[in-house]
């Protein structure tokens, strides 16, 4: 059988494998997906996971539950050698090994882009995976509990200070949702006041949300500032050592929670460990039909899509434009990939990928949002409803749609759950403490208590 190897189980990889499963004939080809995680993350839900509006598991789509005919390999591809038609796989456990293929699909996705800022690696957390979104939420809830037991002062002020670095969609949505959660939580913490909350959004450019035009972007800044947030434009993070934030504009403050959402970088395996052609940004050179290579020099039997591919945007009037690396394109590219690979196997005609944007929509917190399609701009509650409606339709599988809708309906009736489960990040601590040998005085006190 022909071996089709898919590197990465994100949007594009998942939809490619899903589409091939539905259309391949028995014995026609075997599909293998290599990914270290057993699920696809629906990233547009991560901001709502931080706010408790979506359960963490509902933002993850199990690969094994929905890819019944696909071989799944839990590991990371560390090198691609198309000259030999092999990839090197580093499994979660065990030694590295090689996998051979006949057709290769590279949908490895991007990684978080970072800079050598002092203290960043030690103090900050990203917002690209479900685990990170859960940790962000739990850290905020834990900080509220700790701050409520402290008198006003520097320690309490640090606990109630949140900093987001990056003003793209991920940063602005996460910032708005967490600000909404923090404001709502004050009802349950009479010891704390709105004036003690300090939320900072830092953006190196002169505006946020580059996907929308200038006026809607400026409105979002004013909207966040009216809610008490501090938006720092044309500002960079200089240092974050021990949670002490230093900005390029001279401002300094202590922050308990620092979230880094300052864009994506090309996947290292694509950028540094492959013999496939890449551009100056480290992205795979891709033709309009999603084959790797150029019109004059295609690479045989290699396809790519998603965030690690420079896919020509045929719907853009700008010459040489590339599709924006977002879920809207990745999902549709995955579907087109499956159809083109099948057509290629059967000697049929492959088609170019072309998709006109449906507009952009962002949540800014519970009941708040913004939508833009060309000159049409919708703000506030209607945009928030559009955001929820679009994404509940876009999240794959009916099972996930029903689960997400159920959580939203429950929250509408009873409010958001404000329980922190930060201790799950260290599940053995309580057991280790109980199982540790006790000193004689502690044993004697325990014996008296038993009597």
Tab-separated table of N, CA and C in Angstrom, residues 4 10-11 44 68 74 81 104 177 187 191 202 214 269 303 316 320 322 335 338 343 385 428 431 437:
chain	number	residue	atom	x	y	z
A	4	UNK	N	1.044	7.337	3.150
A	4	UNK	CA	0.856	8.788	3.242
A	4	UNK	C	1.171	9.203	4.666
A	10	UNK	N	-2.549	19.097	13.814
A	10	UNK	CA	-3.334	20.298	14.073
A	10	UNK	C	-4.487	20.422	13.100
A	11	UNK	N	-4.959	21.670	12.873
A	11	UNK	CA	-6.104	21.871	11.983
A	11	UNK	C	-5.896	21.208	10.626
A	44	UNK	N	-9.068	28.847	18.770
A	44	UNK	CA	-9.955	29.986	19.030
A	44	UNK	C	-10.708	29.900	20.354
A	68	UNK	N	-10.414	6.810	12.843
A	68	UNK	CA	-10.476	5.381	13.145
A	68	UNK	C	-9.580	4.542	12.236
A	74	UNK	N	2.605	8.695	18.462
A	74	UNK	CA	2.829	9.713	19.491
A	74	UNK	C	4.311	10.073	19.518
A	81	UNK	N	13.975	14.050	5.456
A	81	UNK	CA	14.943	13.847	4.374
A	81	UNK	C	14.176	13.306	3.164
A	104	UNK	N	4.266	12.698	1.360
A	104	UNK	CA	4.484	13.433	2.610
A	104	UNK	C	3.592	14.662	2.647
A	177	UNK	N	-10.876	38.416	27.802
A	177	UNK	CA	-11.597	37.384	28.542
A	177	UNK	C	-11.140	37.320	30.000
A	187	UNK	N	-17.190	40.146	42.828
A	187	UNK	CA	-18.424	39.955	43.600
A	187	UNK	C	-18.250	38.900	44.689
A	191	UNK	N	-13.222	41.563	49.919
A	191	UNK	CA	-11.992	42.171	50.437
A	191	UNK	C	-11.257	42.969	49.362
A	202	UNK	N	0.712	44.905	26.361
A	202	UNK	CA	1.907	45.519	25.784
A	202	UNK	C	2.023	45.114	24.322
A	214	UNK	N	-7.766	50.436	10.982
A	214	UNK	CA	-7.300	51.309	12.061
A	214	UNK	C	-8.410	51.724	13.029
A	269	UNK	N	11.626	22.071	12.783
A	269	UNK	CA	11.898	20.977	11.848
A	269	UNK	C	11.801	21.459	10.401
A	303	UNK	N	3.354	17.718	0.008
A	303	UNK	CA	2.303	18.725	0.127
A	303	UNK	C	2.461	19.424	1.474
A	316	UNK	N	-6.441	37.500	-2.825
A	316	UNK	CA	-5.951	38.828	-2.460
A	316	UNK	C	-5.590	39.619	-3.710
A	320	UNK	N	1.717	38.510	-4.909
A	320	UNK	CA	2.634	37.821	-4.013
A	320	UNK	C	2.133	37.634	-2.600
A	322	UNK	N	0.382	36.118	0.735
A	322	UNK	CA	0.277	34.778	1.299
A	322	UNK	C	-0.930	34.722	2.236
A	335	UNK	N	-8.915	20.480	4.044
A	335	UNK	CA	-9.947	19.839	3.226
A	335	UNK	C	-9.525	19.783	1.752
A	338	UNK	N	-6.783	17.045	1.204
A	338	UNK	CA	-7.305	15.679	1.099
A	338	UNK	C	-7.824	15.405	-0.304
A	343	UNK	N	-6.952	13.061	-5.726
A	343	UNK	CA	-6.957	13.245	-7.174
A	343	UNK	C	-5.609	12.879	-7.779
A	385	UNK	N	-22.050	37.562	20.075
A	385	UNK	CA	-22.929	36.459	19.672
A	385	UNK	C	-22.456	35.859	18.347
A	428	UNK	N	0.988	14.925	43.162
A	428	UNK	CA	1.528	14.045	44.193
A	428	UNK	C	1.943	14.778	45.463
A	431	UNK	N	0.115	13.619	48.651
A	431	UNK	CA	0.473	12.243	49.008
A	431	UNK	C	1.890	12.176	49.551
A	437	UNK	N	8.265	10.482	56.289
A	437	UNK	CA	8.491	10.087	57.693
A	437	UNK	C	8.282	11.277	58.625
